[in-house]
Coordinates of C-alpha atoms in Angstrom, one line a residue:
Chain A
T1 CA 67.1 153.0 77.8
R2 CA 63.4 152.5 77.7
L3 CA 62.1 149.2 76.3
S4 CA 58.8 149.4 74.4
P5 CA 56.2 148.4 73.5
L6 CA 55.6 146.1 76.4
A7 CA 52.7 143.6 76.6
S8 CA 51.3 143.0 80.0
S9 CA 51.0 139.5 81.4
P10 CA 48.3 137.6 83.4
F11 CA 51.1 136.2 85.4
S12 CA 52.0 139.6 86.9
T13 CA 51.3 140.2 90.6
T14 CA 49.6 143.4 91.7
E15 CA 51.6 143.5 95.0
S16 CA 53.5 146.7 95.5
Q17 CA 56.9 146.7 93.7
T18 CA 60.2 146.9 95.5
A19 CA 61.9 150.3 95.0
Y20 CA 64.1 150.5 91.9
K21 CA 67.0 151.6 94.1
S22 CA 66.7 148.5 96.3
V23 CA 66.4 146.1 93.2
T24 CA 69.6 147.6 91.7
T25 CA 71.7 148.0 94.9
Y26 CA 70.9 144.8 96.8
N27 CA 72.2 142.0 94.7
N28 CA 73.9 138.6 94.9
F29 CA 76.3 138.4 91.9
Y30 CA 79.3 136.9 93.6
E31 CA 81.6 137.4 90.6
F32 CA 81.5 141.1 91.4
G33 CA 81.9 140.6 95.2
T34 CA 79.9 139.0 98.0
D35 CA 78.6 142.2 99.7
K36 CA 75.1 143.1 98.6
E37 CA 76.3 146.5 97.3
D38 CA 79.4 145.2 95.5
P39 CA 77.7 144.3 92.2
A40 CA 76.2 147.8 91.8
R41 CA 79.7 149.2 92.4
N42 CA 81.7 146.8 90.2
A43 CA 79.5 145.4 87.4
D44 CA 79.9 148.5 85.2
K45 CA 83.1 147.0 84.1
M46 CA 81.3 144.3 82.2
A47 CA 80.8 145.1 78.5
V48 CA 77.3 143.8 77.4
R49 CA 77.8 144.6 73.7
P50 CA 78.7 142.7 71.6
W51 CA 77.1 139.7 73.3
T52 CA 76.1 136.3 72.0
V53 CA 74.2 133.3 73.5
R54 CA 75.0 129.9 72.2
V55 CA 72.1 127.4 72.4
E56 CA 73.6 124.0 71.9
G57 CA 73.7 120.4 73.0
L58 CA 70.8 118.1 72.2
A59 CA 69.1 120.4 69.7
G60 CA 68.1 119.8 66.1
K61 CA 69.1 123.3 65.1
P62 CA 71.8 124.6 67.5
R63 CA 72.5 128.2 67.0
T64 CA 74.3 131.3 68.4
F65 CA 72.0 134.2 68.9
D66 CA 73.3 137.8 68.9
I67 CA 71.8 139.7 71.8
D68 CA 70.1 142.2 69.5
D69 CA 68.4 139.3 67.6
L70 CA 67.4 137.8 71.0
L71 CA 65.6 141.0 71.9
K72 CA 63.4 140.7 68.8
L73 CA 62.8 137.0 69.1
A74 CA 59.4 137.4 70.8
P75 CA 57.2 140.3 72.0
L76 CA 58.6 141.8 75.2
E77 CA 56.3 141.5 78.1
E78 CA 56.3 143.0 81.6
R79 CA 56.3 140.3 84.2
I80 CA 55.9 141.5 87.7
Y81 CA 57.1 138.6 89.8
R82 CA 57.9 137.9 93.4
L83 CA 61.5 137.1 94.0
R84 CA 62.4 134.9 97.0
C85 CA 66.1 134.6 97.9
V86 CA 67.3 131.5 99.7
E87 CA 68.6 134.0 102.4
A88 CA 65.0 134.6 103.5
W89 CA 64.4 138.0 101.9
S90 CA 62.1 138.8 99.0
M91 CA 61.3 141.5 96.5
V92 CA 58.6 142.2 93.8
V93 CA 60.4 143.0 90.6
P94 CA 58.8 144.2 87.3
W95 CA 60.9 142.3 84.8
V96 CA 60.9 142.8 81.1
G97 CA 61.4 139.6 79.0
F98 CA 59.9 136.8 77.0
P99 CA 59.3 133.1 77.7
L100 CA 62.4 130.9 77.6
S101 CA 60.3 128.4 75.7
A102 CA 60.2 130.8 72.7
L103 CA 64.0 130.6 72.4
L104 CA 64.2 126.8 73.0
K105 CA 61.6 126.2 70.3
Q106 CA 63.8 127.9 67.8
V107 CA 66.6 125.3 68.3
D108 CA 64.3 122.3 68.1
P109 CA 65.2 120.3 71.3
L110 CA 65.7 116.6 70.6
G111 CA 63.5 114.0 72.2
S112 CA 66.5 112.9 74.3
A113 CA 66.9 116.4 75.9
K114 CA 65.6 116.3 79.5
Y115 CA 67.6 119.1 81.1
V116 CA 68.8 122.6 80.4
E117 CA 72.0 124.0 81.6
F118 CA 72.8 127.7 81.8
V119 CA 76.3 128.9 81.6
T120 CA 77.1 132.5 82.7
H121 CA 79.7 135.0 81.8
Y122 CA 83.1 134.8 83.6
D123 CA 85.9 137.2 82.9
A124 CA 88.8 137.0 85.5
S125 CA 90.1 140.4 84.4
I126 CA 87.0 142.2 85.7
M127 CA 85.6 139.7 88.2
T128 CA 86.8 138.1 91.4
R129 CA 89.6 135.6 90.9
R130 CA 88.9 133.8 94.2
Q131 CA 87.2 130.5 93.8
I132 CA 84.2 131.3 95.9
L133 CA 82.1 129.1 93.6
N134 CA 83.0 127.2 90.5
W135 CA 83.4 129.8 87.8
P136 CA 81.7 130.1 85.4
Y137 CA 78.6 130.0 87.5
T138 CA 76.2 127.4 86.1
E139 CA 72.6 126.6 86.8
G140 CA 70.1 124.1 85.5
L141 CA 66.4 123.2 85.1
R142 CA 64.5 120.2 84.0
L143 CA 63.2 120.7 80.4
D144 CA 59.6 120.9 81.5
E145 CA 60.5 123.6 84.0
A146 CA 62.4 125.5 81.4
M147 CA 59.4 125.3 79.0
H148 CA 56.9 126.5 81.6
P149 CA 55.2 129.7 80.7
L150 CA 56.3 131.4 84.0
T151 CA 60.0 130.9 83.1
I152 CA 61.4 133.9 81.2
L153 CA 64.6 135.3 79.9
A154 CA 64.7 138.9 81.3
V155 CA 66.3 141.7 79.4
G156 CA 65.0 144.6 81.5
L157 CA 63.4 145.8 84.7
Y158 CA 61.2 148.7 85.5
G159 CA 60.6 149.2 81.7
E160 CA 64.3 149.8 81.1
V161 CA 67.3 147.8 79.9
L162 CA 68.7 145.5 82.6
P163 CA 71.4 147.1 84.8
N164 CA 74.6 145.1 84.7
Q165 CA 74.3 144.1 88.4
N166 CA 71.0 142.5 87.7
G167 CA 72.5 140.2 85.1
A168 CA 72.6 142.2 81.8
P169 CA 72.2 141.7 79.0
V170 CA 70.1 138.6 79.5
R171 CA 69.2 136.5 82.5
L172 CA 66.9 133.7 83.6
V173 CA 64.0 134.3 85.9
V174 CA 62.2 131.3 87.5
P175 CA 59.9 132.9 90.1
W176 CA 58.9 129.8 92.0
K177 CA 62.5 128.8 92.8
Y178 CA 65.1 130.5 95.1
G179 CA 66.7 133.4 93.4
F180 CA 70.1 131.8 92.8
K181 CA 68.5 129.5 90.2
S182 CA 67.9 132.5 88.0
A183 CA 71.3 132.7 86.4
K184 CA 72.6 136.1 85.3
S185 CA 74.5 137.3 82.2
I186 CA 74.0 134.1 80.3
V187 CA 76.4 133.1 77.5
A188 CA 75.3 129.6 76.7
I189 CA 72.3 127.4 77.1
R190 CA 72.8 123.6 76.7
L191 CA 70.3 120.8 76.3
H192 CA 71.3 117.6 78.2
E193 CA 70.0 114.1 78.7
K194 CA 71.4 114.0 82.3
Q195 CA 71.0 116.5 85.1
P196 CA 73.8 119.1 84.8
A197 CA 76.0 120.1 87.8
T198 CA 75.1 123.5 89.3
A199 CA 77.4 126.0 91.1
W200 CA 75.7 126.1 94.5
N201 CA 74.9 122.4 94.5
Q202 CA 78.6 121.7 93.9
S203 CA 79.5 124.1 96.7
A204 CA 77.2 122.8 99.4
P205 CA 75.1 119.9 98.1
Q206 CA 73.4 119.3 101.5
E207 CA 72.1 122.9 101.4
Y208 CA 71.3 123.7 97.8
G209 CA 69.5 121.0 95.8
F210 CA 69.0 120.9 92.1
Y211 CA 65.3 121.8 92.4
S212 CA 65.6 124.6 95.0
N213 CA 61.9 125.3 94.8
V214 CA 60.7 127.8 97.4
N215 CA 59.2 125.7 100.1
P216 CA 58.4 127.0 103.6
E217 CA 58.2 123.5 105.0
V218 CA 61.8 122.5 104.1
D219 CA 64.3 124.6 106.1
H220 CA 67.7 125.5 104.9
P221 CA 70.0 123.4 107.2
R222 CA 71.1 126.7 108.9
W223 CA 67.9 128.8 108.9
S224 CA 64.2 128.5 108.6
Q225 CA 62.5 129.1 105.3
A226 CA 59.0 129.5 106.9
S227 CA 59.1 133.3 106.6
E228 CA 60.8 136.1 104.7
R229 CA 61.5 139.8 105.0
R230 CA 60.1 141.7 102.0
I231 CA 62.7 144.4 101.3
G232 CA 61.3 147.7 102.4
E233 CA 59.2 146.1 105.2
L234 CA 60.0 145.6 108.8
R235 CA 57.8 142.7 109.8
K236 CA 58.3 139.3 108.2
R237 CA 55.7 137.6 106.1
P238 CA 55.0 133.9 105.8
T239 CA 56.7 132.3 102.8
L240 CA 54.3 130.7 100.3
M241 CA 54.7 127.3 98.7
F242 CA 56.4 127.7 95.4
N243 CA 56.6 131.4 96.2
G244 CA 52.9 131.7 95.6
Y245 CA 53.0 130.1 92.2
A246 CA 51.7 126.7 93.3
E247 CA 48.6 126.9 91.1
Q248 CA 50.8 127.1 88.0
V249 CA 53.7 124.8 88.9
A250 CA 52.7 122.3 91.6
S251 CA 51.7 119.8 88.9
L252 CA 55.4 119.6 87.7
Y253 CA 56.3 117.9 91.0
Q254 CA 53.4 115.6 91.4
G255 CA 54.4 112.4 93.2
M256 CA 57.9 113.8 94.1
D257 CA 59.1 113.9 97.7
L258 CA 60.0 117.6 98.0
R259 CA 62.0 116.9 101.2
K260 CA 64.3 114.6 99.2
H261 CA 64.3 116.7 96.0
Y262 CA 64.9 120.0 97.8
Chain B
M1 CA 109.8 156.3 124.5
S2 CA 108.8 159.4 126.2
R3 CA 108.0 159.4 129.9
A4 CA 104.6 160.8 129.4
L5 CA 103.7 158.0 127.1
Q6 CA 105.1 155.4 129.5
H7 CA 103.5 156.8 132.6
P8 CA 100.6 159.1 131.8
S9 CA 99.1 161.0 134.7
A10 CA 95.7 160.2 136.1
D11 CA 94.2 163.0 134.1
Q12 CA 95.8 161.8 130.9
I13 CA 94.5 158.3 131.6
G14 CA 91.0 159.8 132.1
A15 CA 91.3 161.6 128.8
I16 CA 92.4 158.5 127.0
K17 CA 89.5 156.5 128.5
A18 CA 87.1 159.2 127.4
F19 CA 88.5 159.0 123.9
V20 CA 88.3 155.2 123.7
F21 CA 84.7 155.4 125.0
F22 CA 83.9 157.9 122.2
L23 CA 85.5 155.6 119.6
C24 CA 83.5 152.6 120.9
M25 CA 80.3 154.5 120.6
L26 CA 80.9 155.5 117.0
P27 CA 79.6 152.3 115.3
A28 CA 76.4 152.5 117.4
A29 CA 75.9 156.1 116.6
Q30 CA 76.5 155.5 112.9
L31 CA 73.8 152.7 113.0
I32 CA 71.3 154.8 114.9
L33 CA 71.7 157.9 112.7
G34 CA 71.8 155.7 109.6
W35 CA 68.5 154.0 110.6
R36 CA 66.9 157.4 111.2
A37 CA 68.2 158.8 107.8
D38 CA 67.2 155.5 106.0
S39 CA 70.8 155.2 104.8
L40 CA 71.6 151.6 105.9
G41 CA 70.9 150.1 102.5
A42 CA 67.9 148.0 101.2
N43 CA 67.9 145.7 104.2
P44 CA 68.7 147.9 107.3
V45 CA 67.9 145.1 109.7
E46 CA 70.5 142.9 108.1
T47 CA 73.0 145.8 108.1
I48 CA 72.5 146.4 111.8
T49 CA 72.6 142.7 112.6
H50 CA 75.9 142.2 110.7
A51 CA 77.5 145.4 112.0
T52 CA 76.7 144.7 115.7
G53 CA 78.0 141.1 115.3
A54 CA 81.2 142.3 113.6
W55 CA 81.9 144.9 116.3
T56 CA 81.3 142.3 119.0
L57 CA 84.0 140.2 117.4
R58 CA 86.4 143.1 116.7
L59 CA 86.1 144.4 120.3
L60 CA 86.7 140.9 121.7
L61 CA 89.8 140.6 119.6
I62 CA 91.0 144.2 120.6
T63 CA 90.4 143.2 124.3
L64 CA 92.5 140.1 123.8
A65 CA 95.2 142.2 122.2
V66 CA 95.7 144.4 125.2
T67 CA 98.0 142.0 127.1
P68 CA 100.3 141.3 124.2
L69 CA 100.5 145.0 123.3
R70 CA 101.3 145.9 126.8
R71 CA 104.0 143.2 127.0
Y72 CA 105.7 144.2 123.8
T73 CA 105.4 148.0 124.1
G74 CA 105.9 148.3 127.8
L75 CA 102.8 150.6 128.0
H76 CA 101.3 149.1 131.1
W77 CA 98.5 151.6 131.4
L78 CA 96.9 149.9 128.4
V79 CA 95.4 147.4 130.8
R80 CA 93.3 150.1 132.3
L81 CA 91.3 150.2 129.0
R82 CA 90.6 146.5 129.0
R83 CA 87.5 146.5 131.2
M84 CA 85.8 149.1 129.0
L85 CA 86.7 147.3 125.8
G86 CA 85.3 144.1 127.1
L87 CA 82.1 145.7 128.3
F88 CA 81.6 147.3 124.9
A89 CA 82.1 143.9 123.3
F90 CA 79.3 142.6 125.6
A91 CA 77.1 145.6 124.8
Y92 CA 77.4 145.1 121.1
G93 CA 76.8 141.4 121.6
M94 CA 73.6 142.1 123.5
A95 CA 72.5 144.6 120.8
H96 CA 73.2 141.9 118.2
F97 CA 71.1 139.3 120.2
G98 CA 68.4 141.9 120.9
I99 CA 68.0 142.7 117.2
Y100 CA 67.8 138.9 116.5
L101 CA 65.1 138.4 119.2
W102 CA 63.1 141.4 118.1
L103 CA 63.4 142.0 114.4
D104 CA 64.3 138.5 113.2
H105 CA 61.9 136.5 115.4
F106 CA 59.6 139.1 116.9
F107 CA 59.9 137.4 120.3
D108 CA 58.5 134.1 119.0
W109 CA 60.1 132.1 121.9
Q110 CA 59.3 128.8 120.4
A111 CA 61.1 129.6 117.2
I112 CA 64.0 131.1 119.1
A113 CA 64.4 128.1 121.3
N114 CA 64.3 125.9 118.2
D115 CA 67.0 128.0 116.5
I116 CA 69.3 127.8 119.5
L117 CA 68.9 124.1 119.9
K118 CA 68.9 123.0 116.3
R119 CA 71.3 125.4 114.5
P120 CA 74.9 125.0 115.5
Y121 CA 76.0 128.5 114.5
I122 CA 73.2 130.0 116.7
T123 CA 74.1 127.5 119.5
V124 CA 77.7 128.7 119.6
G125 CA 76.8 132.3 119.3
F126 CA 74.3 132.0 122.1
A127 CA 76.8 130.1 124.2
A128 CA 79.4 132.9 123.6
L129 CA 77.0 135.6 124.7
M130 CA 75.9 133.6 127.8
L131 CA 79.5 133.1 128.8
M132 CA 80.0 136.8 128.6
V133 CA 77.3 137.5 131.2
P134 CA 79.3 136.5 134.3
L135 CA 82.3 138.4 133.0
A136 CA 80.3 141.5 132.6
L137 CA 78.7 141.1 136.0
T138 CA 82.2 140.7 137.7
S139 CA 83.8 143.6 135.8
N140 CA 84.2 145.8 138.8
A141 CA 86.7 146.2 141.7
A142 CA 84.1 144.9 144.3
A143 CA 83.8 141.6 142.5
I144 CA 87.6 141.1 142.3
K145 CA 87.8 141.8 146.0
R146 CA 84.9 139.5 146.8
M147 CA 86.2 136.7 144.6
G148 CA 89.9 137.0 145.1
G149 CA 92.3 137.7 142.3
R150 CA 93.0 134.1 141.4
R151 CA 89.4 133.0 141.2
W152 CA 88.5 136.1 139.3
Q153 CA 91.2 135.6 136.8
A154 CA 90.3 131.9 136.4
L155 CA 86.7 133.0 135.6
H156 CA 87.8 135.6 133.2
R157 CA 90.0 133.2 131.2
S158 CA 86.7 132.0 129.7
V159 CA 87.1 135.0 127.3
Y160 CA 89.3 132.6 125.2
A161 CA 86.4 130.2 124.8
I162 CA 84.1 133.1 124.1
A163 CA 86.3 134.4 121.3
V164 CA 86.6 131.0 119.8
F165 CA 82.8 130.5 119.9
G166 CA 82.3 133.9 118.4
V167 CA 84.5 133.3 115.5
L168 CA 82.9 129.9 114.9
H169 CA 79.5 131.5 115.0
Y170 CA 80.6 133.7 112.1
W171 CA 82.4 131.0 110.2
W172 CA 79.4 128.6 110.3
L173 CA 76.9 131.2 109.1
V174 CA 78.6 132.4 105.9
K175 CA 77.3 131.0 102.7
A176 CA 80.4 130.4 100.5
D177 CA 82.9 133.2 101.0
I178 CA 84.9 132.4 104.1
L179 CA 87.5 135.2 103.6
Q180 CA 86.1 137.4 106.4
P181 CA 85.8 134.7 109.1
L182 CA 89.2 133.5 108.0
I183 CA 90.7 136.9 108.8
Y184 CA 89.1 137.0 112.3
S185 CA 90.3 133.4 112.9
A186 CA 93.9 134.3 111.9
V187 CA 93.9 137.3 114.3
L188 CA 92.5 135.1 117.1
A189 CA 95.0 132.4 116.4
V190 CA 97.9 134.9 116.8
L191 CA 96.4 136.2 120.0
L192 CA 95.9 132.8 121.5
G193 CA 99.1 131.4 120.0
L194 CA 101.1 134.2 121.8
R195 CA 99.7 133.0 125.1
A196 CA 100.6 129.4 124.5
W197 CA 104.1 130.5 123.5
W198 CA 104.5 132.5 126.7
R199 CA 103.5 129.5 128.8
E200 CA 106.0 127.5 126.9
L201 CA 108.7 130.1 127.5
E202 CA 107.8 130.2 131.2
R203 CA 108.0 126.4 131.4
R204 CA 111.4 126.4 129.8
R205 CA 112.6 129.1 132.1
Q206 CA 111.5 127.2 135.2
L207 CA 113.2 124.1 133.9
A208 CA 116.5 125.9 133.2
A209 CA 116.5 127.9 136.5
P210 CA 118.9 126.5 139.2
P211 CA 117.2 125.0 142.3
P212 CA 116.2 127.8 144.6
V213 CA 118.4 126.7 147.4
A214 CA 121.8 125.0 147.0
P215 CA 122.1 121.9 149.3
S216 CA 125.4 123.2 150.8
L217 CA 123.6 126.3 152.1
K218 CA 120.7 124.3 153.7
G219 CA 120.0 125.4 157.2
K220 CA 122.5 128.3 157.1
V221 CA 121.6 131.9 157.4
I222 CA 121.9 133.8 154.1
R223 CA 122.5 137.5 154.2
I224 CA 121.3 139.2 151.1
V225 CA 123.6 142.0 150.2
P226 CA 122.6 144.6 147.7
K227 CA 124.9 144.8 144.8

């Protein structure tokens, strides 16, 4: 299904886009299997209507949004972003979505809210039952990261409704962080005072920190993050600080030791 | 079991060897053809790296399964396939390493040395491959003759360490889902456990056996009469 009309965004890159087929068949969505092709094979079982997203916690006006209301919450934009996976591969994806800040403003975050937690869909009847990670998969951001204009909720890609394997019907996209931060198939968004636990951090805290900003100078303990293979290319390219979004986001981390807050 | 299966002729052994050779070439052929047809998925380099690594491990385990299979089925000719299986394991291991050197690091020797020294899963993988080199080089009748059977066998026992390092290499590189390395480990544990069990049986047998010469017969001439 086509999504239109779409506004264009000054944040979009002009780099050549990764083939639709690659974007939709090379996925990490462990609930549907750990092979890259598994989600494309298995995610069709997930029903994405009806779907609601609860926005709760430290909010003046907590509210449950129906997915169809969410789609009309703000003008849909095309955001062509680089996506850098922690596994040292990358893509360029033309997402369709709107700023997460537009949603958060609707619920009136309290002054005490400092963090945002994202809870994703888990249904043992259609997803893996093995405890590969703590299900449901959760992720988190600091509130200022969540409110940043680059942070979007995506509902589509390539001008069409999001395929299930890419996190339908609504997912987070935080382009300056490793891909796993961008939680898929979100069912709840919670505002917290304290930093929430996140699935990968719980699984291997020494490897996946809360921030997980793309950083070529801080290696994953088991592999280098200095370069990446852009899907569709043979040669590797150097990884850019904050995935090339340093100009927009570096100020969020001023004074922080990024080796410590990896 | 039929006689032909127990004792195949030289021609039949030749045909079996040719067939096993063909089977061992299939994964490589599939990867080469897949690369040319662009059907190896979105990240073909990763597909090839994983496939060659997996086949190295599988062939190592198959090689280690030859002796138990032979022992429990009585098909002694199986041992004549073992050298080829081991050499194919080495060949896939070299291909795996070659892809890593070329398409992962583009022969950046500094980065490669760093990887091998700093990253335990690469250290053990590299160690496994290096330990395979002397085995591959001595996988011929001339080497057995030159070294003598005992020394040759002692050297080739390092295949146990190689298999352990290979499985560790896999285990240490997976992100969260250890199911696959767990399966390889379980198979390896059975294959190594059988050998430990056989040693134990042999030890017990030697303990239980009567002394080779009874004291009362010492010094006397013993005539051995066929039954």
